[in-house]
Amino acid sequence: MSYFNIIKLDATASSNDWLKNKFLSGDCYDGDVIWVADQTKGRGQRDRTWQSEPLKNLTFSLFKYFPNLPVKKSFHINCAITLAVINGLEEIANIDLALKWPNDILSGNNKIGGVLIENMIKGNQIAGSIIGVGINVNQTNFKGLPGASSIFLKTGTEFDLGPVLDRILKFSHNYLEKLSNNDKSGLLSQYEKMLFQKGRVLFFRDQKGVFEGKVLGVTGNGLLEVQKTSGEILSYPHGAIEMIF
């Protein structure tokens, strides 16, 4: 894909950290992509470890420059890239896909991918973002991770990683360019349409304990809106609520 400058690495600890060091050295450009065959110490949200078997899965990070995006709209980056992943995977595999707030990619009740976004802030603007993506493509064994799965386990088909990357990058370019041009129209509503368990009554856990409620949607700044069975509507930041399913 001509828009992206793809750099392939045999191995590194974290593609996001590698790209961040490139940014800090002043050598990072819009559209740089680091594609890693073996990510030895990948990171997920809240410093969790992202486990990935070498040569089996897709792990990459990309840098995107945003000239006009305020910090308060940063969740739209999350919407753009998760939707790009969903659209890209839909082109290669006939599986059900959903987004578990804020940034997990699910098939059924199983996690098959995730996104980690690290924003570079200048004043009240986002100067640029390092966007890490991990997709379980051909891995078959997820020891100690009972909720994890892969595209192979869902379809019985092994996929070349290059075409999977190409499709995700194609949609990433389209969605992220809209943000660069300050066009956020429809991103949040598209994200909510793919939201896992939206509108269904289930159990949640917050700092006060377990309660029953349903997901209503997501606010413009990325808070999850949950309505309790009492009718009370609460908004939660990431890490403040757990969905029990």
Protein backbone atom coordinates (compact mmCIF):
# COMPACT_ATOMS: atom_id res chain seq x y z
CA MET A 1 0.00 0.00 0.00
CA SER A 2 1.71 3.18 -1.19
CA TYR A 3 0.44 5.41 1.63
CA PHE A 4 2.19 3.39 4.33
CA ASN A 5 5.93 2.92 4.84
CA ILE A 6 6.08 -0.68 6.10
CA ILE A 7 9.16 -1.72 8.07
CA LYS A 8 9.37 -5.46 8.79
CA LEU A 9 11.21 -6.68 11.87
CA ASP A 10 12.02 -10.28 12.74
CA ALA A 11 11.64 -9.58 16.46
CA THR A 12 11.34 -6.79 19.00
CA ALA A 13 9.97 -6.49 22.52
CA SER A 14 7.09 -4.16 21.61
CA SER A 15 6.20 -2.62 18.26
CA ASN A 16 4.68 0.38 20.04
CA ASP A 17 7.86 0.97 22.05
CA TRP A 18 10.01 0.58 18.93
CA LEU A 19 7.93 3.17 17.09
CA LYS A 20 7.86 5.48 20.11
CA ASN A 21 11.66 5.48 20.24
CA LYS A 22 11.67 6.31 16.53
CA PHE A 23 9.30 9.22 17.23
CA LEU A 24 11.39 10.52 20.13
CA SER A 25 14.50 10.47 17.95
CA GLY A 26 12.72 12.71 15.42
CA ASP A 27 12.75 10.01 12.75
CA CYS A 28 9.05 9.08 12.66
CA TYR A 29 6.80 10.01 9.75
CA ASP A 30 3.09 9.91 9.03
CA GLY A 31 2.23 6.44 7.79
CA ASP A 32 5.20 4.59 9.28
CA VAL A 33 4.22 0.98 10.06
CA ILE A 34 6.28 -1.49 12.11
CA TRP A 35 5.29 -5.11 11.34
CA VAL A 36 6.87 -7.59 13.75
CA ALA A 37 7.10 -11.35 13.22
CA ASP A 38 7.94 -12.07 16.88
CA GLN A 39 6.82 -9.56 19.50
CA THR A 40 8.42 -10.81 22.72
CA LYS A 41 6.93 -8.39 25.24
CA GLY A 42 3.80 -6.98 23.62
CA ARG A 43 1.60 -4.75 25.72
CA GLY A 44 -2.16 -4.49 26.02
CA GLN A 45 -4.28 -1.98 27.88
CA ARG A 46 -3.30 -1.01 31.45
CA ASP A 47 0.17 -2.59 31.02
CA ARG A 48 -1.20 -6.09 30.56
CA THR A 49 0.94 -8.49 28.55
CA TRP A 50 -0.15 -9.36 25.01
CA GLN A 51 0.91 -12.95 24.32
CA SER A 52 1.53 -13.87 20.69
CA GLU A 53 3.11 -16.98 19.19
CA PRO A 54 5.91 -16.08 16.74
CA LEU A 55 5.02 -16.14 13.02
CA LYS A 56 1.42 -17.12 13.77
CA ASN A 57 -0.23 -13.77 14.40
CA LEU A 58 -0.33 -10.22 13.11
CA THR A 59 1.34 -7.63 15.34
CA PHE A 60 2.05 -4.14 14.06
CA SER A 61 2.06 -0.48 15.03
CA LEU A 62 1.49 2.58 12.89
CA PHE A 63 2.14 6.28 13.38
CA LYS A 64 -0.49 8.81 12.38
CA TYR A 65 -0.08 12.58 12.45
CA PHE A 66 -3.18 14.60 13.32
CA PRO A 67 -3.01 18.33 12.53
CA ASN A 68 -6.44 19.31 13.92
CA LEU A 69 -7.60 16.77 16.49
CA PRO A 70 -8.29 18.01 20.05
CA VAL A 71 -7.49 15.76 23.02
CA LYS A 72 -11.17 15.65 24.02
CA LYS A 73 -11.90 13.82 20.75
CA SER A 74 -9.18 11.19 21.20
CA PHE A 75 -11.69 8.32 21.49
CA HIS A 76 -12.51 8.83 17.83
CA ILE A 77 -9.06 7.40 17.02
CA ASN A 78 -10.11 4.25 18.87
CA CYS A 79 -13.35 4.14 16.87
CA ALA A 80 -11.50 4.59 13.58
CA ILE A 81 -8.88 1.90 14.09
CA THR A 82 -11.18 -0.74 15.64
CA LEU A 83 -13.66 -0.26 12.80
CA ALA A 84 -10.78 -0.56 10.32
CA VAL A 85 -9.79 -3.89 11.89
CA ILE A 86 -13.38 -5.16 11.79
CA ASN A 87 -13.80 -4.15 8.13
CA GLY A 88 -10.47 -5.67 7.15
CA LEU A 89 -11.20 -8.99 8.85
CA GLU A 90 -14.67 -9.14 7.32
CA GLU A 91 -13.03 -9.13 3.87
CA ILE A 92 -10.98 -12.23 4.57
CA ALA A 93 -13.07 -14.37 6.93
CA ASN A 94 -16.74 -15.25 7.26
CA ILE A 95 -16.97 -14.95 11.06
CA ASP A 96 -19.11 -12.94 13.44
CA LEU A 97 -17.23 -9.92 14.79
CA ALA A 98 -17.94 -7.38 17.50
CA LEU A 99 -16.21 -4.65 19.49
CA LYS A 100 -15.96 -5.06 23.25
CA TRP A 101 -15.55 -1.61 24.74
CA PRO A 102 -13.17 0.01 24.50
CA ASN A 103 -10.82 -1.78 22.10
CA ASP A 104 -11.14 -5.57 22.05
CA ILE A 105 -12.00 -7.43 18.85
CA LEU A 106 -14.30 -10.39 19.52
CA SER A 107 -15.66 -13.30 17.56
CA GLY A 108 -18.53 -14.80 19.50
CA ASN A 109 -17.48 -14.50 23.14
CA ASN A 110 -13.79 -14.94 22.29
CA LYS A 111 -11.14 -12.27 22.01
CA ILE A 112 -9.20 -12.49 18.76
CA GLY A 113 -7.56 -9.08 18.76
CA GLY A 114 -6.96 -5.78 20.48
CA VAL A 115 -5.73 -2.24 19.98
CA LEU A 116 -3.36 -0.11 22.08
CA ILE A 117 -3.25 3.62 21.30
CA GLU A 118 -0.63 5.98 22.73
CA ASN A 119 -1.19 9.66 21.92
CA MET A 120 1.47 12.34 21.72
CA ILE A 121 -0.05 15.48 23.26
CA LYS A 122 0.87 19.09 22.50
CA GLY A 123 -1.22 21.57 24.47
CA ASN A 124 -4.85 20.56 23.99
CA GLN A 125 -4.14 18.89 20.64
CA ILE A 126 -3.06 15.40 19.66
CA ALA A 127 0.16 15.82 17.71
CA GLY A 128 0.20 12.19 16.67
CA SER A 129 -0.68 8.66 17.71
CA ILE A 130 1.14 5.37 17.90
CA ILE A 131 -1.50 2.73 17.22
CA GLY A 132 -0.68 -0.88 18.06
CA VAL A 133 -2.77 -3.75 16.69
CA GLY A 134 -2.60 -7.43 17.59
CA ILE A 135 -4.70 -10.07 15.79
CA ASN A 136 -4.68 -13.78 16.58
CA VAL A 137 -4.61 -15.23 13.08
CA ASN A 138 -3.20 -18.77 12.96
CA GLN A 139 -2.41 -19.57 16.59
CA THR A 140 -4.14 -22.67 17.97
CA ASN A 141 -2.99 -22.90 21.60
CA PHE A 142 -3.80 -20.20 24.16
CA LYS A 143 -2.59 -21.76 27.41
CA GLY A 144 -3.96 -19.91 30.42
CA LEU A 145 -6.18 -17.70 28.24
CA PRO A 146 -9.54 -19.52 28.04
CA GLY A 147 -11.31 -16.54 26.49
CA ALA A 148 -8.87 -16.20 23.58
CA SER A 149 -9.25 -17.58 20.07
CA SER A 150 -7.98 -16.99 16.54
CA ILE A 151 -9.30 -16.62 13.03
CA PHE A 152 -7.96 -20.12 12.26
CA LEU A 153 -9.84 -21.67 15.18
CA LYS A 154 -13.03 -19.91 14.05
CA THR A 155 -12.75 -20.84 10.36
CA GLY A 156 -10.44 -23.87 10.07
CA THR A 157 -8.47 -21.92 7.45
CA GLU A 158 -4.86 -20.76 7.70
CA PHE A 159 -4.20 -17.24 6.41
CA ASP A 160 -1.14 -15.48 5.03
CA LEU A 161 -0.42 -12.57 7.33
CA GLY A 162 0.52 -10.10 4.58
CA PRO A 163 -2.95 -9.89 2.98
CA VAL A 164 -4.54 -9.55 6.42
CA LEU A 165 -2.29 -6.57 7.13
CA ASP A 166 -3.03 -5.07 3.70
CA ARG A 167 -6.78 -5.13 4.26
CA ILE A 168 -6.59 -3.64 7.73
CA LEU A 169 -4.27 -0.89 6.51
CA LYS A 170 -6.59 -0.12 3.59
CA PHE A 171 -9.45 0.66 5.95
CA SER A 172 -7.14 2.32 8.48
CA HIS A 173 -6.08 4.80 5.82
CA ASN A 174 -9.68 5.64 4.97
CA TYR A 175 -10.85 6.07 8.56
CA LEU A 176 -7.76 7.89 9.86
CA GLU A 177 -7.69 10.31 6.93
CA LYS A 178 -11.21 11.39 7.88
CA LEU A 179 -9.94 12.26 11.34
CA SER A 180 -6.98 14.13 9.88
CA ASN A 181 -9.45 16.20 7.88
CA ASN A 182 -11.52 16.77 11.04
CA ASP A 183 -14.34 14.60 9.72
CA LYS A 184 -15.68 12.54 12.64
CA SER A 185 -19.16 12.10 11.20
CA GLY A 186 -20.63 8.71 11.87
CA LEU A 187 -17.61 7.17 13.58
CA LEU A 188 -19.20 6.85 17.01
CA SER A 189 -22.50 5.55 15.65
CA GLN A 190 -20.68 2.94 13.51
CA TYR A 191 -18.68 1.90 16.57
CA GLU A 192 -21.85 1.54 18.65
CA LYS A 193 -23.48 -0.65 16.00
CA MET A 194 -20.67 -3.17 16.50
CA LEU A 195 -20.71 -2.90 20.31
CA PHE A 196 -20.73 -6.26 22.08
CA GLN A 197 -23.86 -6.98 24.17
CA LYS A 198 -25.37 -3.55 23.50
CA GLY A 199 -28.97 -3.40 24.78
CA ARG A 200 -28.83 -6.78 26.50
CA VAL A 201 -29.38 -7.19 30.24
CA LEU A 202 -26.38 -8.77 31.95
CA PHE A 203 -24.23 -8.44 35.05
CA PHE A 204 -21.52 -5.83 35.65
CA ARG A 205 -19.01 -5.23 38.41
CA ASP A 206 -17.87 -1.77 39.52
CA GLN A 207 -16.21 -0.54 42.71
CA LYS A 208 -19.49 -0.89 44.61
CA GLY A 209 -20.08 -4.52 43.60
CA VAL A 210 -22.08 -6.57 41.10
CA PHE A 211 -25.27 -5.22 39.55
CA GLU A 212 -27.61 -5.95 36.66
CA GLY A 213 -27.95 -3.56 33.76
CA LYS A 214 -27.48 -3.03 30.05
CA VAL A 215 -25.05 -1.19 27.78
CA LEU A 216 -26.66 1.87 26.19
CA GLY A 217 -23.69 3.11 24.21
CA VAL A 218 -20.54 5.21 24.42
CA THR A 219 -20.18 8.95 25.01
CA GLY A 220 -18.19 11.20 22.70
CA ASN A 221 -15.23 11.10 25.07
CA GLY A 222 -15.26 7.32 25.33
CA LEU A 223 -17.18 6.60 28.52
CA LEU A 224 -19.36 3.49 28.61
CA GLU A 225 -23.01 4.26 29.38
CA VAL A 226 -24.75 1.59 31.43
CA GLN A 227 -28.35 1.67 32.61
CA LYS A 228 -29.15 -0.19 35.82
CA THR A 229 -32.42 -2.08 36.14
CA SER A 230 -33.52 0.72 38.48
CA GLY A 231 -33.33 3.11 35.52
CA GLU A 232 -30.22 4.95 36.74
CA ILE A 233 -27.72 5.70 33.96
CA LEU A 234 -24.02 5.69 34.81
CA SER A 235 -20.95 6.54 32.72
CA TYR A 236 -17.67 4.70 33.27
CA PRO A 237 -14.09 5.30 32.17
CA HIS A 238 -11.95 2.37 31.06
CA GLY A 239 -10.97 0.15 33.96
CA ALA A 240 -13.83 1.25 36.23
CA ILE A 241 -16.33 -1.45 35.21
CA GLU A 242 -16.20 -5.10 34.22
CA MET A 243 -18.72 -6.90 32.05
CA ILE A 244 -19.58 -10.39 33.34
CA PHE A 245 -20.59 -12.81 30.58
